[in-house]
Each structure stands twice: as structure tokens, then as C-alpha cells.
Amino acid sequence: MNNTLGLLLSDAPIKINDCIKLYQPTLRDIVYMTEERYNLILKIWTVPRKELIPEENEYTKSLDDLRVWVEYVISVPKMREVVEESCLVFFHKKIEFFPLTYTMYIGEGKDGCLLDLNLFLTIKTLFSKLDFSKPEKEDSQYKETDNMSERERRIYERMKAGEEKLNKIKYGDVNKDDLFGKQIVALVAIGHYTFKEVYDMTMLQFKYTLDKYIDIEKYELHTILSPYISSKDAENQENKHWIM
């Protein structure tokens, strides 16, 4: 599927095959279902094989990833509930489980289709691109040393203050609840959106927009302070311009 990110960032449903389209809930929908539930129905399709089978045996080695996933889902009632909800939210379709043959059917009658390996891998790829919960590398270039001059220390404090401001926008107050709500407020404040406009965004649109504002702020901070940063630190610092 060409230009997958461009398609996912649009508001239009994405055609996966002749019977299934991917619909992304808005932030308004996610707030009502809770962000935790949204992440659960999203991640159910991308559970790594090694988490389902910590230790492979001769039988499991003969199974493809779809069969392993289907056997696991069918054998755990709570997982079946999550898959059912995921299909209703993202595909607007029901799903049927057939334990005797370890198969699943998405949709009803002629408007549905069997979940085969190709369809499963396509869904898995799309959902992996919607997942923003992967840990990020945190490695600040701004390091305090014992032999700093008074001028260097002032620059250091400005750099740290700038980083803390950006982190507060992106992550909120780590000691408080409702980070998701604080991120919504932050995007309204720095992006000059209305709350309605933000709540009408999909999670992917929201996260990419928020992250891009952070990239712009980081770039501008780095540009302003670049005369005071050593060339060695500058080489190690990744600064994304707004057009990147």
C-alpha cells in the first residue's frame, strides 16, 4: 500500500480489501472509551509472537504467525472480547470465531471475508503504524560540568528550562493524572486550535501534530543557542526542522 502514512493521516476510511475498510476513531471517541481501552484494541493485532509463545516447540514451529495468534485469541475469552471490540471500532464489522478450524470471519455473509494470512499481515502493518506507545530515546545534550564558567552556567540553565518546557507540553506533569487531557490542552494552546478541532482529530493526527510542534520548538531552541553549543555536542544532537 503506497503512501500509507498519508492515507492514515486523512479522515477517510482506508480500503484494506473488497470487504473491509479501516476507520479511525476521533479523540472524542477515544476519550469516552478511555485511552487505555483504545491502546488495548489497537495493540491486540500486533502482539509479538514471542509473547504468545515464550518457548517454541516442534508443533508451534510448524505454525505461521496467523495460526499462532488465532489459537491464542480463541483460547482466551478476554482476548476474544478485545478482538470483537477492535473489529467493531476499526472495521465497523462483527467477527465470528470458529474454534474447530481455528479460523475467523470478519463481517457477515457476502459482506465479510475470512481472515487469512495476507489480510492479517496487512492489518498488523497498518495497526503498527498507528501505535505511538513505543518508548523514545531520552538523551539530553545539555550536560552540567563542575568547571562551568558563570556564562556557561547561564546558557545551561536556559537550555534546561527550554527542554523542561517542551517535555511539559509533550508529557504533562508526570506526578499528575490525565496526561492525555493535558496533551490536548497543550496542543490547543500552542497550535491555536479550538478544542472541537482537536477532538475531531484521530489519534494519529493528534500525535503527529503535537510531535511536530515539539520538533519546531526544539529546532528553534537549538538555533538560538547554537553559538554556545560545542561542535561535538552539535554533531550528536538530532534537530528536526519543521519541514522534515
mmCIF file of C-alpha atoms in Angstrom:
data_model
loop_
_atom_site.group_PDB
_atom_site.id
_atom_site.type_symbol
_atom_site.label_atom_id
_atom_site.label_comp_id
_atom_site.label_asym_id
_atom_site.label_seq_id
_atom_site.Cartn_x
_atom_site.Cartn_y
_atom_site.Cartn_z
ATOM 1 C CA MET A 1 0.000 0.000 0.000
ATOM 2 C CA ASN A 2 1.681 3.183 -1.250
ATOM 3 C CA ASN A 3 1.737 6.372 0.844
ATOM 4 C CA THR A 4 0.415 4.537 3.894
ATOM 5 C CA LEU A 5 1.136 7.397 6.291
ATOM 6 C CA GLY A 6 -0.619 9.901 4.043
ATOM 7 C CA LEU A 7 -3.687 7.663 3.935
ATOM 8 C CA LEU A 8 -3.684 7.103 7.684
ATOM 9 C CA LEU A 9 -3.450 10.843 8.334
ATOM 10 C CA SER A 10 -6.566 11.504 6.277
ATOM 11 C CA ASP A 11 -10.094 11.401 7.669
ATOM 12 C CA ALA A 12 -11.301 8.988 5.002
ATOM 13 C CA PRO A 13 -11.753 5.244 5.658
ATOM 14 C CA ILE A 14 -8.928 3.189 4.168
ATOM 15 C CA LYS A 15 -9.816 0.263 1.939
ATOM 16 C CA ILE A 16 -7.988 -2.865 3.071
ATOM 17 C CA ASN A 17 -9.738 -5.265 0.692
ATOM 18 C CA ASP A 18 -13.119 -5.554 -1.047
ATOM 19 C CA CYS A 19 -14.993 -6.123 2.210
ATOM 20 C CA ILE A 20 -13.021 -4.306 4.914
ATOM 21 C CA LYS A 21 -12.178 -0.664 5.481
ATOM 22 C CA LEU A 22 -10.192 0.843 8.332
ATOM 23 C CA TYR A 23 -11.996 3.581 10.281
ATOM 24 C CA GLN A 24 -10.055 5.563 12.873
ATOM 25 C CA PRO A 25 -11.924 6.839 15.933
ATOM 26 C CA THR A 26 -11.589 10.518 16.818
ATOM 27 C CA LEU A 27 -10.137 11.808 20.060
ATOM 28 C CA ARG A 28 -13.711 12.406 21.199
ATOM 29 C CA ASP A 29 -14.454 8.682 20.744
ATOM 30 C CA ILE A 30 -11.211 7.717 22.469
ATOM 31 C CA VAL A 31 -11.888 9.942 25.478
ATOM 32 C CA TYR A 32 -15.215 8.176 26.018
ATOM 33 C CA MET A 33 -13.779 4.673 25.580
ATOM 34 C CA THR A 34 -10.607 5.716 27.541
ATOM 35 C CA GLU A 35 -7.131 5.865 26.093
ATOM 36 C CA GLU A 36 -6.223 2.605 27.856
ATOM 37 C CA ARG A 37 -9.023 0.749 26.089
ATOM 38 C CA TYR A 38 -8.100 2.288 22.755
ATOM 39 C CA ASN A 39 -4.498 1.135 23.135
ATOM 40 C CA LEU A 40 -5.700 -2.354 24.038
ATOM 41 C CA ILE A 41 -7.936 -2.800 20.982
ATOM 42 C CA LEU A 42 -5.159 -1.350 18.835
ATOM 43 C CA LYS A 43 -2.317 -3.496 20.150
ATOM 44 C CA ILE A 44 -4.257 -6.778 20.025
ATOM 45 C CA TRP A 45 -3.286 -7.160 16.351
ATOM 46 C CA THR A 46 0.426 -6.550 16.893
ATOM 47 C CA VAL A 47 1.231 -8.794 19.858
ATOM 48 C CA PRO A 48 4.722 -10.239 19.144
ATOM 49 C CA ARG A 49 4.862 -13.974 18.513
ATOM 50 C CA LYS A 50 7.446 -14.423 21.288
ATOM 51 C CA GLU A 51 4.945 -13.039 23.813
ATOM 52 C CA LEU A 52 2.351 -15.607 22.742
ATOM 53 C CA ILE A 53 4.871 -18.455 22.691
ATOM 54 C CA PRO A 54 7.783 -17.807 25.084
ATOM 55 C CA GLU A 55 9.289 -21.192 24.174
ATOM 56 C CA GLU A 56 8.729 -22.720 20.750
ATOM 57 C CA ASN A 57 8.321 -26.474 20.266
ATOM 58 C CA GLU A 58 8.073 -28.709 17.200
ATOM 59 C CA TYR A 59 4.341 -28.085 16.890
ATOM 60 C CA THR A 60 4.465 -24.297 17.179
ATOM 61 C CA LYS A 61 7.377 -24.076 14.741
ATOM 62 C CA SER A 62 5.121 -25.538 12.066
ATOM 63 C CA LEU A 63 2.536 -22.758 12.533
ATOM 64 C CA ASP A 64 2.569 -19.396 10.783
ATOM 65 C CA ASP A 65 2.049 -16.180 12.748
ATOM 66 C CA LEU A 66 -1.673 -16.024 11.969
ATOM 67 C CA ARG A 67 -2.358 -19.530 13.289
ATOM 68 C CA VAL A 68 -0.402 -18.809 16.474
ATOM 69 C CA TRP A 69 -2.336 -15.576 17.032
ATOM 70 C CA VAL A 70 -5.730 -17.151 16.247
ATOM 71 C CA GLU A 71 -5.159 -20.110 18.573
ATOM 72 C CA TYR A 72 -4.166 -17.753 21.368
ATOM 73 C CA VAL A 73 -7.138 -15.414 20.874
ATOM 74 C CA ILE A 74 -9.688 -18.236 20.614
ATOM 75 C CA SER A 75 -8.334 -19.927 23.743
ATOM 76 C CA VAL A 76 -8.558 -16.786 25.909
ATOM 77 C CA PRO A 77 -12.130 -15.403 26.306
ATOM 78 C CA LYS A 78 -10.933 -11.939 27.343
ATOM 79 C CA MET A 79 -8.828 -11.702 24.207
ATOM 80 C CA ARG A 80 -11.812 -12.646 22.060
ATOM 81 C CA GLU A 81 -13.744 -9.768 23.624
ATOM 82 C CA VAL A 82 -10.939 -7.348 22.764
ATOM 83 C CA VAL A 83 -10.787 -8.559 19.144
ATOM 84 C CA GLU A 84 -14.578 -8.248 18.838
ATOM 85 C CA GLU A 85 -14.467 -4.668 20.102
ATOM 86 C CA SER A 86 -11.491 -3.863 17.865
ATOM 87 C CA CYS A 87 -13.363 -5.041 14.767
ATOM 88 C CA LEU A 88 -16.441 -3.001 15.691
ATOM 89 C CA VAL A 89 -14.391 0.161 16.313
ATOM 90 C CA PHE A 90 -11.872 -0.034 13.469
ATOM 91 C CA PHE A 91 -13.775 -2.012 10.794
ATOM 92 C CA HIS A 92 -17.404 -1.363 11.790
ATOM 93 C CA LYS A 93 -17.955 -5.101 11.455
ATOM 94 C CA LYS A 94 -18.582 -8.095 13.671
ATOM 95 C CA ILE A 95 -16.220 -11.058 13.797
ATOM 96 C CA GLU A 96 -17.029 -14.753 14.152
ATOM 97 C CA PHE A 97 -14.727 -17.344 15.715
ATOM 98 C CA PHE A 98 -14.569 -20.993 14.617
ATOM 99 C CA PRO A 99 -12.627 -22.950 17.280
ATOM 100 C CA LEU A 100 -12.746 -26.295 15.447
ATOM 101 C CA THR A 101 -10.878 -24.933 12.425
ATOM 102 C CA TYR A 102 -9.064 -22.071 14.186
ATOM 103 C CA THR A 103 -10.384 -19.511 11.758
ATOM 104 C CA MET A 104 -12.086 -16.119 11.995
ATOM 105 C CA TYR A 105 -14.584 -14.424 9.686
ATOM 106 C CA ILE A 106 -14.820 -10.625 9.656
ATOM 107 C CA GLY A 107 -18.229 -9.285 8.623
ATOM 108 C CA GLU A 108 -21.432 -11.127 7.792
ATOM 109 C CA GLY A 109 -22.371 -13.192 4.745
ATOM 110 C CA LYS A 110 -21.267 -11.797 1.392
ATOM 111 C CA ASP A 111 -20.153 -8.581 3.061
ATOM 112 C CA GLY A 112 -17.472 -10.388 5.037
ATOM 113 C CA CYS A 113 -14.300 -12.367 4.453
ATOM 114 C CA LEU A 114 -12.074 -14.953 6.057
ATOM 115 C CA LEU A 115 -9.094 -13.674 7.989
ATOM 116 C CA ASP A 116 -6.230 -15.203 6.005
ATOM 117 C CA LEU A 117 -2.505 -14.624 6.417
ATOM 118 C CA ASN A 118 -2.269 -11.805 3.859
ATOM 119 C CA LEU A 119 -5.166 -9.905 5.435
ATOM 120 C CA PHE A 120 -3.760 -10.453 8.918
ATOM 121 C CA LEU A 121 -0.313 -9.126 7.949
ATOM 122 C CA THR A 122 -1.865 -6.088 6.243
ATOM 123 C CA ILE A 123 -3.922 -5.287 9.344
ATOM 124 C CA LYS A 124 -0.880 -5.828 11.550
ATOM 125 C CA THR A 125 1.213 -3.430 9.442
ATOM 126 C CA LEU A 126 -1.451 -0.715 9.494
ATOM 127 C CA PHE A 127 -2.029 -1.009 13.233
ATOM 128 C CA SER A 128 1.697 -0.916 13.968
ATOM 129 C CA LYS A 129 1.828 2.486 12.226
ATOM 130 C CA LEU A 130 -0.992 3.724 14.482
ATOM 131 C CA ASP A 131 0.880 2.725 17.646
ATOM 132 C CA PHE A 132 2.662 5.679 19.261
ATOM 133 C CA SER A 133 3.405 3.986 22.559
ATOM 134 C CA LYS A 134 6.894 2.774 21.654
ATOM 135 C CA PRO A 135 9.497 4.096 24.114
ATOM 136 C CA GLU A 136 11.596 7.026 22.934
ATOM 137 C CA LYS A 137 15.280 7.547 23.478
ATOM 138 C CA GLU A 138 15.885 10.272 26.020
ATOM 139 C CA ASP A 139 19.431 11.578 25.869
ATOM 140 C CA SER A 140 19.876 15.269 26.516
ATOM 141 C CA GLN A 141 22.875 17.030 25.002
ATOM 142 C CA TYR A 142 22.887 19.565 27.826
ATOM 143 C CA LYS A 143 25.309 18.322 30.460
ATOM 144 C CA GLU A 144 26.409 20.162 33.569
ATOM 145 C CA THR A 145 30.094 20.079 34.492
ATOM 146 C CA ASP A 146 31.997 21.203 37.584
ATOM 147 C CA ASN A 147 34.247 23.626 35.697
ATOM 148 C CA MET A 148 31.499 25.675 34.007
ATOM 149 C CA SER A 149 32.026 29.416 33.853
ATOM 150 C CA GLU A 150 29.247 31.693 35.077
ATOM 151 C CA ARG A 151 28.276 32.470 31.472
ATOM 152 C CA GLU A 152 28.219 28.780 30.512
ATOM 153 C CA ARG A 153 26.040 28.001 33.514
ATOM 154 C CA ARG A 154 23.521 30.686 32.491
ATOM 155 C CA ILE A 155 23.341 29.167 28.989
ATOM 156 C CA TYR A 156 22.994 25.701 30.507
ATOM 157 C CA GLU A 157 20.075 26.857 32.668
ATOM 158 C CA ARG A 158 18.358 28.372 29.624
ATOM 159 C CA MET A 159 18.783 25.121 27.709
ATOM 160 C CA LYS A 160 17.413 23.036 30.560
ATOM 161 C CA ALA A 161 14.467 25.402 31.021
ATOM 162 C CA GLY A 162 13.688 25.078 27.311
ATOM 163 C CA GLU A 163 13.818 21.278 27.473
ATOM 164 C CA GLU A 164 11.605 21.201 30.560
ATOM 165 C CA LYS A 165 9.037 23.417 28.828
ATOM 166 C CA LEU A 166 8.926 21.087 25.816
ATOM 167 C CA ASN A 167 8.687 17.982 27.996
ATOM 168 C CA LYS A 168 5.824 19.519 29.957
ATOM 169 C CA ILE A 169 3.957 20.140 26.706
ATOM 170 C CA LYS A 170 4.624 16.627 25.449
ATOM 171 C CA TYR A 171 4.363 14.577 28.629
ATOM 172 C CA GLY A 172 2.494 16.830 31.062
ATOM 173 C CA ASP A 173 3.180 16.741 34.776
ATOM 174 C CA VAL A 174 4.395 13.199 35.444
ATOM 175 C CA ASN A 175 3.159 13.470 39.017
ATOM 176 C CA LYS A 176 -0.416 14.192 37.965
ATOM 177 C CA ASP A 177 -3.155 12.136 36.342
ATOM 178 C CA ASP A 178 -4.772 12.581 32.920
ATOM 179 C CA LEU A 179 -1.703 13.096 30.733
ATOM 180 C CA PHE A 180 -3.880 12.664 27.648
ATOM 181 C CA GLY A 181 -6.086 15.579 28.687
ATOM 182 C CA LYS A 182 -3.056 17.773 29.356
ATOM 183 C CA GLN A 183 -1.657 16.997 25.906
ATOM 184 C CA ILE A 184 -4.962 18.060 24.360
ATOM 185 C CA VAL A 185 -4.827 21.355 26.272
ATOM 186 C CA ALA A 186 -1.189 21.836 25.221
ATOM 187 C CA LEU A 187 -1.991 21.411 21.514
ATOM 188 C CA VAL A 188 -4.893 23.867 21.780
ATOM 189 C CA ALA A 189 -2.574 26.366 23.489
ATOM 190 C CA ILE A 190 0.486 26.123 21.254
ATOM 191 C CA GLY A 191 -1.230 25.225 17.985
ATOM 192 C CA HIS A 192 -4.046 27.778 18.201
ATOM 193 C CA TYR A 193 -6.647 25.086 17.556
ATOM 194 C CA THR A 194 -10.102 25.046 19.109
ATOM 195 C CA PHE A 195 -10.997 22.164 21.388
ATOM 196 C CA LYS A 196 -13.526 20.993 18.810
ATOM 197 C CA GLU A 197 -10.859 20.846 16.111
ATOM 198 C CA VAL A 198 -8.569 18.784 18.347
ATOM 199 C CA TYR A 199 -11.348 16.426 19.440
ATOM 200 C CA ASP A 200 -12.214 15.846 15.784
ATOM 201 C CA MET A 201 -8.663 14.609 15.107
ATOM 202 C CA THR A 202 -7.713 10.953 15.000
ATOM 203 C CA MET A 203 -5.075 9.803 17.458
ATOM 204 C CA LEU A 204 -2.501 9.643 14.649
ATOM 205 C CA GLN A 205 -3.262 13.205 13.516
ATOM 206 C CA PHE A 206 -3.097 14.398 17.113
ATOM 207 C CA LYS A 207 0.222 12.713 17.944
ATOM 208 C CA TYR A 208 1.950 13.745 14.717
ATOM 209 C CA THR A 209 0.770 17.344 15.069
ATOM 210 C CA LEU A 210 1.843 17.553 18.706
ATOM 211 C CA ASP A 211 5.212 15.949 17.953
ATOM 212 C CA LYS A 212 5.806 18.306 15.023
ATOM 213 C CA TYR A 213 5.234 21.342 17.244
ATOM 214 C CA ILE A 214 7.765 19.872 19.667
ATOM 215 C CA ASP A 215 10.251 19.383 16.790
ATOM 216 C CA ILE A 216 9.803 23.011 15.718
ATOM 217 C CA GLU A 217 10.333 24.288 19.268
ATOM 218 C CA LYS A 218 13.434 22.111 19.685
ATOM 219 C CA TYR A 219 14.848 23.304 16.377
ATOM 220 C CA GLU A 220 14.272 26.946 17.276
ATOM 221 C CA LEU A 221 15.787 26.443 20.733
ATOM 222 C CA HIS A 222 18.843 24.780 19.228
ATOM 223 C CA THR A 223 19.187 27.505 16.572
ATOM 224 C CA ILE A 224 19.025 30.319 19.113
ATOM 225 C CA LEU A 225 21.575 28.699 21.404
ATOM 226 C CA SER A 226 23.768 27.072 18.736
ATOM 227 C CA PRO A 227 26.636 29.610 19.147
ATOM 228 C CA TYR A 228 27.039 28.380 22.724
ATOM 229 C CA ILE A 229 26.987 24.646 21.952
ATOM 230 C CA SER A 230 30.246 22.864 21.281
ATOM 231 C CA SER A 231 30.741 21.344 17.835
ATOM 232 C CA LYS A 232 30.980 17.869 19.380
ATOM 233 C CA ASP A 233 27.591 18.234 21.094
ATOM 234 C CA ALA A 234 26.054 19.730 17.961
ATOM 235 C CA GLU A 235 27.097 16.680 15.913
ATOM 236 C CA ASN A 236 25.390 14.367 18.408
ATOM 237 C CA GLN A 237 22.178 16.386 18.573
ATOM 238 C CA GLU A 238 19.304 15.489 16.257
ATOM 239 C CA ASN A 239 17.319 18.622 15.433
ATOM 240 C CA LYS A 240 14.346 18.216 13.148
ATOM 241 C CA HIS A 241 13.353 21.266 11.161
ATOM 242 C CA TRP A 242 9.624 21.798 10.688
ATOM 243 C CA ILE A 243 9.750 20.721 7.033
ATOM 244 C CA MET A 244 11.481 17.424 7.827
#
